[in-house]
Tab-separated table of C-alpha atoms in Angstrom:
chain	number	residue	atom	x	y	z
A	21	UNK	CA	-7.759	-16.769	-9.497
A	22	UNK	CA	-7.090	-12.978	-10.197
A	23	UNK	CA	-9.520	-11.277	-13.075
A	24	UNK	CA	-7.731	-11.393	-15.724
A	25	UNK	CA	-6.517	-15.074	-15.706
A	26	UNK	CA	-10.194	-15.852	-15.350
A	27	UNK	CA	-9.945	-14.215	-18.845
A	28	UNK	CA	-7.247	-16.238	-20.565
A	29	UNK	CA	-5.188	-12.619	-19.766
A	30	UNK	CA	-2.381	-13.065	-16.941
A	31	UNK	CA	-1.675	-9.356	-15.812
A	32	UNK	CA	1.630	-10.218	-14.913
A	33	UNK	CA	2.783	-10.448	-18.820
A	34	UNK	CA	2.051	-6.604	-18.455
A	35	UNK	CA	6.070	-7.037	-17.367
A	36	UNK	CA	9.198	-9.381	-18.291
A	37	UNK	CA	8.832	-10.707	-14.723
A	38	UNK	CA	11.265	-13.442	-15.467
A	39	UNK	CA	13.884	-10.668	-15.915
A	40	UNK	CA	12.665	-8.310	-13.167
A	41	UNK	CA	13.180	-10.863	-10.602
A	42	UNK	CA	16.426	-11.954	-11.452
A	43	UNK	CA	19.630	-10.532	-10.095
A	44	UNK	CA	20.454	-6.972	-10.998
A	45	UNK	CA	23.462	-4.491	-11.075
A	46	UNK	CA	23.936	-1.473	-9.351
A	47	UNK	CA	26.482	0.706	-8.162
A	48	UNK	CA	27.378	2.081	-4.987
A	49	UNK	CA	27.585	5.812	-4.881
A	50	UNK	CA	28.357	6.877	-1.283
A	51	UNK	CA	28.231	5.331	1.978
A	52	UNK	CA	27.811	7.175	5.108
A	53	UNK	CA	27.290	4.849	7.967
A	54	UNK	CA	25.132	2.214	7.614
A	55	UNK	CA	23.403	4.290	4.804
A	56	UNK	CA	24.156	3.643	0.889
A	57	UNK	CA	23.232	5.399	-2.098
A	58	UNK	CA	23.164	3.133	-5.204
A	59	UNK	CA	21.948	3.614	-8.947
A	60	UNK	CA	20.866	0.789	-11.011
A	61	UNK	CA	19.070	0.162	-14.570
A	62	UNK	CA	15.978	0.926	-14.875
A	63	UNK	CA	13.569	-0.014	-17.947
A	64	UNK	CA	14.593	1.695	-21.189
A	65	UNK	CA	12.359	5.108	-21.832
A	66	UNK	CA	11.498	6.086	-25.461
A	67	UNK	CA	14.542	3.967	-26.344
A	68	UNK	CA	17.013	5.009	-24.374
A	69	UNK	CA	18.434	3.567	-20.977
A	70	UNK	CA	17.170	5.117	-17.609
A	71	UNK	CA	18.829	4.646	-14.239
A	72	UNK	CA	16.885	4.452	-10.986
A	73	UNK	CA	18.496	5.977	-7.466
A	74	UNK	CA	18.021	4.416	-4.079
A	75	UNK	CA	19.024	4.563	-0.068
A	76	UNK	CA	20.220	1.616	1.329
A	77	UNK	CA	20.622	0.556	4.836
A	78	UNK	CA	21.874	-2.613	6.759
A	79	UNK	CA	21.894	-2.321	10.709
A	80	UNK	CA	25.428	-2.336	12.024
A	81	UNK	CA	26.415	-4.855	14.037
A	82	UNK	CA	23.957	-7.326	13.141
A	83	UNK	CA	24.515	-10.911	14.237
A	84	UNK	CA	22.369	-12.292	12.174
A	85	UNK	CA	20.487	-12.409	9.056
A	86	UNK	CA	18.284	-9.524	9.597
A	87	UNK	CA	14.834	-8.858	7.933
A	88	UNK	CA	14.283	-6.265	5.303
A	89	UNK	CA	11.587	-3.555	4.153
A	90	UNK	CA	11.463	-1.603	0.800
A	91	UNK	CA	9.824	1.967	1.093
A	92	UNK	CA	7.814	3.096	-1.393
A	93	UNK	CA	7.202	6.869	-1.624
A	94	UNK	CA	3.981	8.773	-2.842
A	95	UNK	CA	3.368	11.737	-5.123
A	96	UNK	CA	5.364	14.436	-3.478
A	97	UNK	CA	7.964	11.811	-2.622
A	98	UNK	CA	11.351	11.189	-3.256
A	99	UNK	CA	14.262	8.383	-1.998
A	100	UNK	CA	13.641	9.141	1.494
A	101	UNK	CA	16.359	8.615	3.433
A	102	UNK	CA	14.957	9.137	6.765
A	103	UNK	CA	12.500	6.296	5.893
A	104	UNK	CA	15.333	3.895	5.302
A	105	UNK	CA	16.944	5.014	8.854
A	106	UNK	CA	14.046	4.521	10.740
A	107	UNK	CA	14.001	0.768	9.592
A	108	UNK	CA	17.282	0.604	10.365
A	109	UNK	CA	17.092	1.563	13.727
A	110	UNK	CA	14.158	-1.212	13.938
A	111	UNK	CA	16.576	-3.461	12.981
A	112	UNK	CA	15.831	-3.843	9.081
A	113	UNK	CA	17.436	-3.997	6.334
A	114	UNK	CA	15.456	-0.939	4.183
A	115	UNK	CA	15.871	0.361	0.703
A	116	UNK	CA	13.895	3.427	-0.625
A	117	UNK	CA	13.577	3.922	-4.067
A	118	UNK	CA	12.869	7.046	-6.159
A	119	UNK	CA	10.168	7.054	-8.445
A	120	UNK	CA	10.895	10.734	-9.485
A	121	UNK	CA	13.344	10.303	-12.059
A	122	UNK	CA	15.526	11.836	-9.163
A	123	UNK	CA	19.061	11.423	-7.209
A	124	UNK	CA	20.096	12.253	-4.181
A	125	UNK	CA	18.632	15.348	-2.420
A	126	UNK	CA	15.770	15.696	-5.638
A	127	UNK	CA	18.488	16.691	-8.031
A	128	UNK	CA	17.107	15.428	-12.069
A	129	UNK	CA	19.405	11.986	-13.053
A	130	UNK	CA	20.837	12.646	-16.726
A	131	UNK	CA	19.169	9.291	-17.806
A	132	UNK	CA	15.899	9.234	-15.518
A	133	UNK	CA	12.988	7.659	-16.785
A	134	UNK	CA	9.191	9.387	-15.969
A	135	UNK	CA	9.118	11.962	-13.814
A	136	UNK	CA	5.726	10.952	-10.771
A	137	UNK	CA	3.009	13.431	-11.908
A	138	UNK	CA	-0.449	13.268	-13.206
A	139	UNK	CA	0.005	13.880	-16.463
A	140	UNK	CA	2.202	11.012	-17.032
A	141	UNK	CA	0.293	8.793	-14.573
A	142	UNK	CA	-2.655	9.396	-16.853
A	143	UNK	CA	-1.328	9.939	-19.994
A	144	UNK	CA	-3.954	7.444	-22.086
A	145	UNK	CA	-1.694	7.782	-25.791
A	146	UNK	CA	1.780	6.904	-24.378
A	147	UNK	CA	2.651	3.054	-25.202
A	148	UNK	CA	2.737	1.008	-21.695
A	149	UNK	CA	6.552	0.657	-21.729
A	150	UNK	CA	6.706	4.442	-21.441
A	151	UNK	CA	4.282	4.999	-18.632
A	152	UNK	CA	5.134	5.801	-15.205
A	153	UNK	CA	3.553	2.381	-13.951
A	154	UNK	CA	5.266	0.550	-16.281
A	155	UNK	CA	8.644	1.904	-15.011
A	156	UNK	CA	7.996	2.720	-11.454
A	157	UNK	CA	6.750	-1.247	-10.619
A	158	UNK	CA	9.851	-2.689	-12.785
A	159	UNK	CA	12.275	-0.398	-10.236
A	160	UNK	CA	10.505	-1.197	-6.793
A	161	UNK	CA	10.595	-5.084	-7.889
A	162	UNK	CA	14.270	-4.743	-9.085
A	163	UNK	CA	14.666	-2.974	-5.345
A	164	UNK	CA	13.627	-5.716	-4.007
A	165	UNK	CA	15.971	-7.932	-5.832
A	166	UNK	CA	19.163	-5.723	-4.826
A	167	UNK	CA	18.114	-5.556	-0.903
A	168	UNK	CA	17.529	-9.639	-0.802
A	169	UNK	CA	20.888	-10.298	-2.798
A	170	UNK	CA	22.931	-7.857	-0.028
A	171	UNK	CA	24.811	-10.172	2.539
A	172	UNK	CA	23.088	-9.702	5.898
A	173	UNK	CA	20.068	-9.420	4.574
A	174	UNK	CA	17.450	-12.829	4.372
A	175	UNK	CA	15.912	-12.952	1.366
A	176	UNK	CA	13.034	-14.909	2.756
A	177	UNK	CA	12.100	-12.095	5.396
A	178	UNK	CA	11.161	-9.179	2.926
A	179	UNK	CA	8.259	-6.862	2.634
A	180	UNK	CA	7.224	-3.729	1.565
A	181	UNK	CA	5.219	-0.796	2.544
A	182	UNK	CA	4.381	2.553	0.655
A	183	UNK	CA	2.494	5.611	1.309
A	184	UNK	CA	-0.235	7.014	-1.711
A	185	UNK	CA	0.711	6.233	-5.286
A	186	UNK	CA	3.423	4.150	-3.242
A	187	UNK	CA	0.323	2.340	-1.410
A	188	UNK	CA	-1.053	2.206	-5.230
A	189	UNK	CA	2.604	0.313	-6.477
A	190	UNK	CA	2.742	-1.791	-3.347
A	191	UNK	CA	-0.887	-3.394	-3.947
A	192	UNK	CA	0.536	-4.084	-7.682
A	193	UNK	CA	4.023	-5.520	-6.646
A	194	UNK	CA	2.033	-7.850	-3.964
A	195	UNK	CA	0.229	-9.271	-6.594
A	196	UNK	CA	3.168	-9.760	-9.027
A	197	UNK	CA	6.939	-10.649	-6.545
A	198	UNK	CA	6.388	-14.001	-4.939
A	199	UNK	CA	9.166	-13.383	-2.946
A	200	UNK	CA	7.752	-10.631	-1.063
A	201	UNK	CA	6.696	-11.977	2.772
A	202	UNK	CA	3.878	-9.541	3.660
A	203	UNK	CA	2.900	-6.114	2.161
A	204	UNK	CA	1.549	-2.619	4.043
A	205	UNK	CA	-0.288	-0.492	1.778
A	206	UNK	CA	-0.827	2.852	3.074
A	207	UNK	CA	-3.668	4.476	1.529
A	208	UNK	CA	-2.899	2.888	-1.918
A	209	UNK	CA	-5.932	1.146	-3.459
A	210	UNK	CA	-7.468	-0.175	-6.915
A	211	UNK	CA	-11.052	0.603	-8.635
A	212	UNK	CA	-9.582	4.414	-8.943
A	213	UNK	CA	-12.341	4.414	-11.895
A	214	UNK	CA	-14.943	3.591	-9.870
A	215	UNK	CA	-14.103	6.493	-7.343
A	216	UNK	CA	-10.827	8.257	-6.614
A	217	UNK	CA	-9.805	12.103	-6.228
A	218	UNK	CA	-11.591	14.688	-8.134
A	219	UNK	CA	-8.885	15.640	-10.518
A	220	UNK	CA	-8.197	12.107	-11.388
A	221	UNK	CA	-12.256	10.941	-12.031
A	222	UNK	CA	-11.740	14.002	-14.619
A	223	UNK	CA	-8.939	12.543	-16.657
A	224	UNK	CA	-10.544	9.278	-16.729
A	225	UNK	CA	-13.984	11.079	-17.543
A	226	UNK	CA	-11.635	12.627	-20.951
A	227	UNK	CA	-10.453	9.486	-21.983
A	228	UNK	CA	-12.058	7.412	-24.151
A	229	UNK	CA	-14.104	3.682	-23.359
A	230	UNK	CA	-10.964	2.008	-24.749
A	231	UNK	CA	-8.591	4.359	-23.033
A	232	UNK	CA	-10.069	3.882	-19.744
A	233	UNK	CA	-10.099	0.125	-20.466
A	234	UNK	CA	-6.613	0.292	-21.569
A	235	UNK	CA	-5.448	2.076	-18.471
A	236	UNK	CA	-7.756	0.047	-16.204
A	237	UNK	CA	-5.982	-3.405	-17.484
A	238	UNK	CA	-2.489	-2.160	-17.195
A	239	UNK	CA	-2.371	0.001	-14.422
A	240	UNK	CA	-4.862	-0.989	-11.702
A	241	UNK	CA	-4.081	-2.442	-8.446
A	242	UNK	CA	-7.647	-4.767	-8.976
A	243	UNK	CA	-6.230	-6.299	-11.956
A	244	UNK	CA	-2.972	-7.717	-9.787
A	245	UNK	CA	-4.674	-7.714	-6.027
A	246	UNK	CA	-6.594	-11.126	-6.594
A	247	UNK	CA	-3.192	-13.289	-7.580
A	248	UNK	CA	-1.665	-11.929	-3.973
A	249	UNK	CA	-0.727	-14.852	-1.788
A	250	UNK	CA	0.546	-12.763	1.350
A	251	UNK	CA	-0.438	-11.125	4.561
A	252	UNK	CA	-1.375	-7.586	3.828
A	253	UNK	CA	-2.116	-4.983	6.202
A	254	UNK	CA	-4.347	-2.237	4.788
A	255	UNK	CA	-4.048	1.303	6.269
A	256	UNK	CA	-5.796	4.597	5.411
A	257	UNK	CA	-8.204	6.946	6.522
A	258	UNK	CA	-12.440	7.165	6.045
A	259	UNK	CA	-12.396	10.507	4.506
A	260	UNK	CA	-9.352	10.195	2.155
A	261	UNK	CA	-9.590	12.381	-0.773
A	262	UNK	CA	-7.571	10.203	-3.109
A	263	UNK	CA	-8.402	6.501	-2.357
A	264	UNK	CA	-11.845	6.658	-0.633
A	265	UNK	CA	-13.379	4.019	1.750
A	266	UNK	CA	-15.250	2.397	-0.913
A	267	UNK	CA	-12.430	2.103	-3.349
A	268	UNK	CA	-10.464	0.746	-0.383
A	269	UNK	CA	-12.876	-1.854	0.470
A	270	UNK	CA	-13.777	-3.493	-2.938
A	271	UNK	CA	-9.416	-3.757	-3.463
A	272	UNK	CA	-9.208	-5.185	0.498
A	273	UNK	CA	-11.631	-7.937	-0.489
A	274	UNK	CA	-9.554	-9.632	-3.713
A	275	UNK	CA	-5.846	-11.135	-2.103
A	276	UNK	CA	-7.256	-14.668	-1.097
A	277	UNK	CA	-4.507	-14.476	1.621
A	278	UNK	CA	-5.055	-13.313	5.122
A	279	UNK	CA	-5.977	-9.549	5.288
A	280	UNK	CA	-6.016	-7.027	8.339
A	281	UNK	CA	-7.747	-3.307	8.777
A	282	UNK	CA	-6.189	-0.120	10.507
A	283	UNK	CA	-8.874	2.368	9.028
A	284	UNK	CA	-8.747	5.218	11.536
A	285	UNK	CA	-10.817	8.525	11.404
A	286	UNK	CA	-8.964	11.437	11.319
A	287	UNK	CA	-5.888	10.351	9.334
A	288	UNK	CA	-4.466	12.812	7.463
A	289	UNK	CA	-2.874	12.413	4.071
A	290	UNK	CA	1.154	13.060	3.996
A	291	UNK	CA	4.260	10.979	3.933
A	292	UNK	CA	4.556	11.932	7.491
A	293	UNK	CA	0.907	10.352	8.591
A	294	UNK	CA	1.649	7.753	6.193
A	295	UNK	CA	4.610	5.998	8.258
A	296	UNK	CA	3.404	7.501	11.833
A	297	UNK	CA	1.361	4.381	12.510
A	298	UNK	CA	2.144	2.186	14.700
A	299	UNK	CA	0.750	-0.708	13.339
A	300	UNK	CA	3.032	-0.728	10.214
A	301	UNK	CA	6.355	-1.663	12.197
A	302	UNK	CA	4.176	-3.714	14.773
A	303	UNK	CA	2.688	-5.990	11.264
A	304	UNK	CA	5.484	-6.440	10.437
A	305	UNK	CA	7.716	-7.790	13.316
A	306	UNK	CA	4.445	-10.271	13.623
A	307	UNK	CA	4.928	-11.380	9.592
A	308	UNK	CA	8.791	-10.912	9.768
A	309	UNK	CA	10.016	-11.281	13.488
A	310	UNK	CA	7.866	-13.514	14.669
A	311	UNK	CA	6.676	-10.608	16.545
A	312	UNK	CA	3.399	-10.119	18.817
A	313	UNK	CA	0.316	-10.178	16.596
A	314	UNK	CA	-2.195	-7.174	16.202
A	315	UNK	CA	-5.339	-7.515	17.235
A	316	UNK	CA	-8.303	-8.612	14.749
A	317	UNK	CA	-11.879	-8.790	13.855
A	318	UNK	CA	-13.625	-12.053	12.696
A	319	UNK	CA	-16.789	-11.368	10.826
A	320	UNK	CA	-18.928	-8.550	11.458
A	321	UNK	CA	-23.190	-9.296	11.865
A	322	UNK	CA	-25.661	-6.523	11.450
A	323	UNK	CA	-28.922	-7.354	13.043
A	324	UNK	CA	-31.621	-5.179	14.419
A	325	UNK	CA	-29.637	-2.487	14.763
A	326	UNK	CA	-26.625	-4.378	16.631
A	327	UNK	CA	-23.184	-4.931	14.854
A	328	UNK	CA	-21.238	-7.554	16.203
A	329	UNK	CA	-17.971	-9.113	15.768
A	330	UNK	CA	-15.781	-11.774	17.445
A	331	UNK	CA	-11.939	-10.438	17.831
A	332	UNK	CA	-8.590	-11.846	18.591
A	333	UNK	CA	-5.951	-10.268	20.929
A	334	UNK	CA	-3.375	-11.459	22.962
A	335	UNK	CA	-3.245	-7.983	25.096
A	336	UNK	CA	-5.885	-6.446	26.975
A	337	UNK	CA	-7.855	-4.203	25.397
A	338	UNK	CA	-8.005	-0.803	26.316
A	339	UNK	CA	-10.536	1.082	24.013
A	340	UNK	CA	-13.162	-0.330	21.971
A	341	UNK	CA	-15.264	1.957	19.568
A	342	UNK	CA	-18.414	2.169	16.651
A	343	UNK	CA	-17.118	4.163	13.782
A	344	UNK	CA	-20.313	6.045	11.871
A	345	UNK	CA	-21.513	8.004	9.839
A	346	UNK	CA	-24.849	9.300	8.510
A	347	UNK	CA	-23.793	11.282	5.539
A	348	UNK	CA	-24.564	10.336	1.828
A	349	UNK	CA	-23.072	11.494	-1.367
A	350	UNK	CA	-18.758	11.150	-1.841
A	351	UNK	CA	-16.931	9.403	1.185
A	352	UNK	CA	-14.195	11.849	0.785
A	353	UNK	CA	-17.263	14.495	2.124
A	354	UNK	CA	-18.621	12.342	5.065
A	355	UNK	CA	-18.153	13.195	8.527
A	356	UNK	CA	-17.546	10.196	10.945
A	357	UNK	CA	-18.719	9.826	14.900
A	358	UNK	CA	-16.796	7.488	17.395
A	359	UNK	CA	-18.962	5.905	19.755
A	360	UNK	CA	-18.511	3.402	22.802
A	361	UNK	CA	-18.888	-0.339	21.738
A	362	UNK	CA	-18.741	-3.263	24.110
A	363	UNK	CA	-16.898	-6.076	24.982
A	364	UNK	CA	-19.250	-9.256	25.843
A	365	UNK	CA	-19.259	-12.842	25.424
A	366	UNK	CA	-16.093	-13.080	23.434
A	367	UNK	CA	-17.423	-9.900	20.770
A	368	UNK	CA	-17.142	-6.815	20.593
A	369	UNK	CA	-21.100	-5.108	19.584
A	370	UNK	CA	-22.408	-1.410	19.541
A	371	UNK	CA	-26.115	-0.385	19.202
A	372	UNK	CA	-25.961	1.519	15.672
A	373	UNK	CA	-28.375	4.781	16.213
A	374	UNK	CA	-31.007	5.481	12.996
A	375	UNK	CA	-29.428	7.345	9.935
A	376	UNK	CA	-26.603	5.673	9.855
A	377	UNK	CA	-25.261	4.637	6.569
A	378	UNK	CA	-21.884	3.401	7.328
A	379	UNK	CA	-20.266	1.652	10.154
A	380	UNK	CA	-17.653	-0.659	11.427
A	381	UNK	CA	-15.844	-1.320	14.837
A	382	UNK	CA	-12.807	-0.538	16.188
A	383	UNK	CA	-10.595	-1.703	19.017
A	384	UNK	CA	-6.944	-0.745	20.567
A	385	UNK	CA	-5.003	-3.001	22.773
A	386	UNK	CA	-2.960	-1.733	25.744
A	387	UNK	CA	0.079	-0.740	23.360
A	388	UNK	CA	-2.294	1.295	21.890
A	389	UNK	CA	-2.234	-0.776	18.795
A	390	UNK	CA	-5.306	-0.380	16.496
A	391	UNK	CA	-7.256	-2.646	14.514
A	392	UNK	CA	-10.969	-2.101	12.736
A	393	UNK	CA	-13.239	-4.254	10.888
A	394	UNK	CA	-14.679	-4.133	7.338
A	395	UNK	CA	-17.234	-0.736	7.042
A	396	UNK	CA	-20.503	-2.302	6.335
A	397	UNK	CA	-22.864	0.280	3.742
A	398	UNK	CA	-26.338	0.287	5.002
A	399	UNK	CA	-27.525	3.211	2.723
């Protein structure tokens, strides 16, 4: 039971979902290929109507009901197209949405709705049906709607994936579309209170106790997370500046469905490192495809200076690792070692050395595909 039902508060009246999820209009403005651009109604903003551009592709010469993905840019981000054609060469069905108040090639709409910056983001005196949340979760779920509704497509094979604030939405749509089938959050994560980039810990430092409570009911992944009921995959990096390891782990630990780790050190923070993974496309041919499962940790144990933790693979493993560090202070600062680990009696264990004050374990399978466990805090 998420938070706020435990409070007589559903989060998910935060939005007419009963209208959200049902079918929508759009209209097709080119198609090149197997690639469409469409525009459809967004949510109205300060009264008046908004419209809401997107890429959408179907793989040609299908024979089959194919499965789908909806992309869900970051910050920087627009409608990428190249996003959309990379799932199509997988063989997906893909829509990419812009959250930019943007067309094609970045160019303004004449009716867009919020523009993706910080000042909206945080703005703590606009009314919730003007905020950028607000908007940009109705259009991703209303995304979803068009792709499942396209023939070719099966509605019952859908998930999404988004990179930053589009890791931020996806965590938030997880919780709220029941249709979805699985969900890949790439950096994205809730408690950005508790700790999140520097310039953002400043606005919420200059709002107000009700502000922050305000923003923190309506517009945090934590307050949707715990109602999730799929298989997510969470993916990000130990020294993120945005959405830190500790932010990443408290949100990781509310769906009550089945959750996997790909936290990697040295993963830089772009749209480009954001879809580069592997083990986005390989989740979700395992969720979607019926594909070959990633590897995975069971528990971790930390005992006299051993962690330990079963695993399942189907593939031989080729690398197994101890991720630490033994920094203090802001994860975004910490430096992280990679040490050898070993395989024994069905686990995988590493001797942690003193000073440590964060580790977990890592293992890669002979695609190369990566999984890691929960970081355990010792200090």
């Amino acid at each position: 039971m998420s938070e706020g039902k435990r409070n007589g508060q559903d989060p998910g009246a935060n939005w007419d979902l009963t209208r959200l999820l049902a079918e929508t209009s759009y209209q097709v403005l080119a198609t090149d290929g197997a690639i469409r651009s469409v525009v459809f109604p967004g949510e109205p903003y300060h009264g008046r109507p908004t419209d809401v551009f997107a890429y959408v592709g179907i793989p040609p010469r299908a024979t089959g009901p194919v499965p789908g993905m909806i992309c869900v840019h970051g910050g920087l981000g627009a409608a990428f197209r190249s996003w959309v054609e990379l799932w199509v060469r997988r063989g997906y069905a893909a829509i990419a949405v812009d959250l930019n108040a943007c067309g094609a090639d970045r160019v303004p709409l004449a009716q867009g709705g919020p523009a993706l910056n910080d000042g909206v983001i945080f703005d703590p005196t606009a009314a919730w049906t003007n905020r950028w949340a607000y908007h940009a979760v109705a259009a991703v779920i209303r995304s979803h709607t068009i792709l499942r509704c396209m023939p070719g497509v099966d509605p019952n094979r859908i998930g999404i994936t988004g990179v930053s604030w589009g890791g931020y939405l996806t965590c938030i749509v997880a919780g709220l579309d029941p249709r979805l089938a699985c969900a890949i959050p790439v950096y994205g994560c809730g408690f950005l209170q508790s700790n999140s980039a520097a310039d953002w810990m400043k606005r919420f430092a200059a709002m107000t106790p009700a502000q922050r409570q305000d923003w923190h009911e309506h517009c945090d992944p934590s307050r949707y997370l715990s109602s999730a009921g799929l298989p997510i995959l969470f993916v990000s990096g130990v020294d993120d500046f945005a959405f830190p390891l500790d932010s990443v782990q408290r949100t990781y630990a509310l769906p009550q469905s089945s959750v996997a780790f790909c936290i990697r050190v040295g993963m830089a923070h772009s749209q480009e490192a954001g879809i580069a993974p592997d083990e986005i496309h390989l989740f979700a041919d395992q969720q979607l495809r019926g594909g070959e499962p990633l590897p995975t940790f069971g528990p971790s144990r930390f005992h006299d200076r051993q962690l330990q933790a079963g695993f399942t693979s189907r593939r031989p493993l080729k690398t197994v690792s101890l991720l630490c560090t033994s920094d203090r202070g802001r994860w975004q600062d910490r430096k992280w070692r990679t040490l050898p680990a070993l395989v024994k009696n069905g686990e995988i264990g590493a001797e942690v050395p003193p000073g440590v004050t964060a580790c977990f374990l890592g293992l890669e399978d002979d695609r190369g595909a990566y999984a890691s466990s929960p970081h355990l805090a010792l200090a």
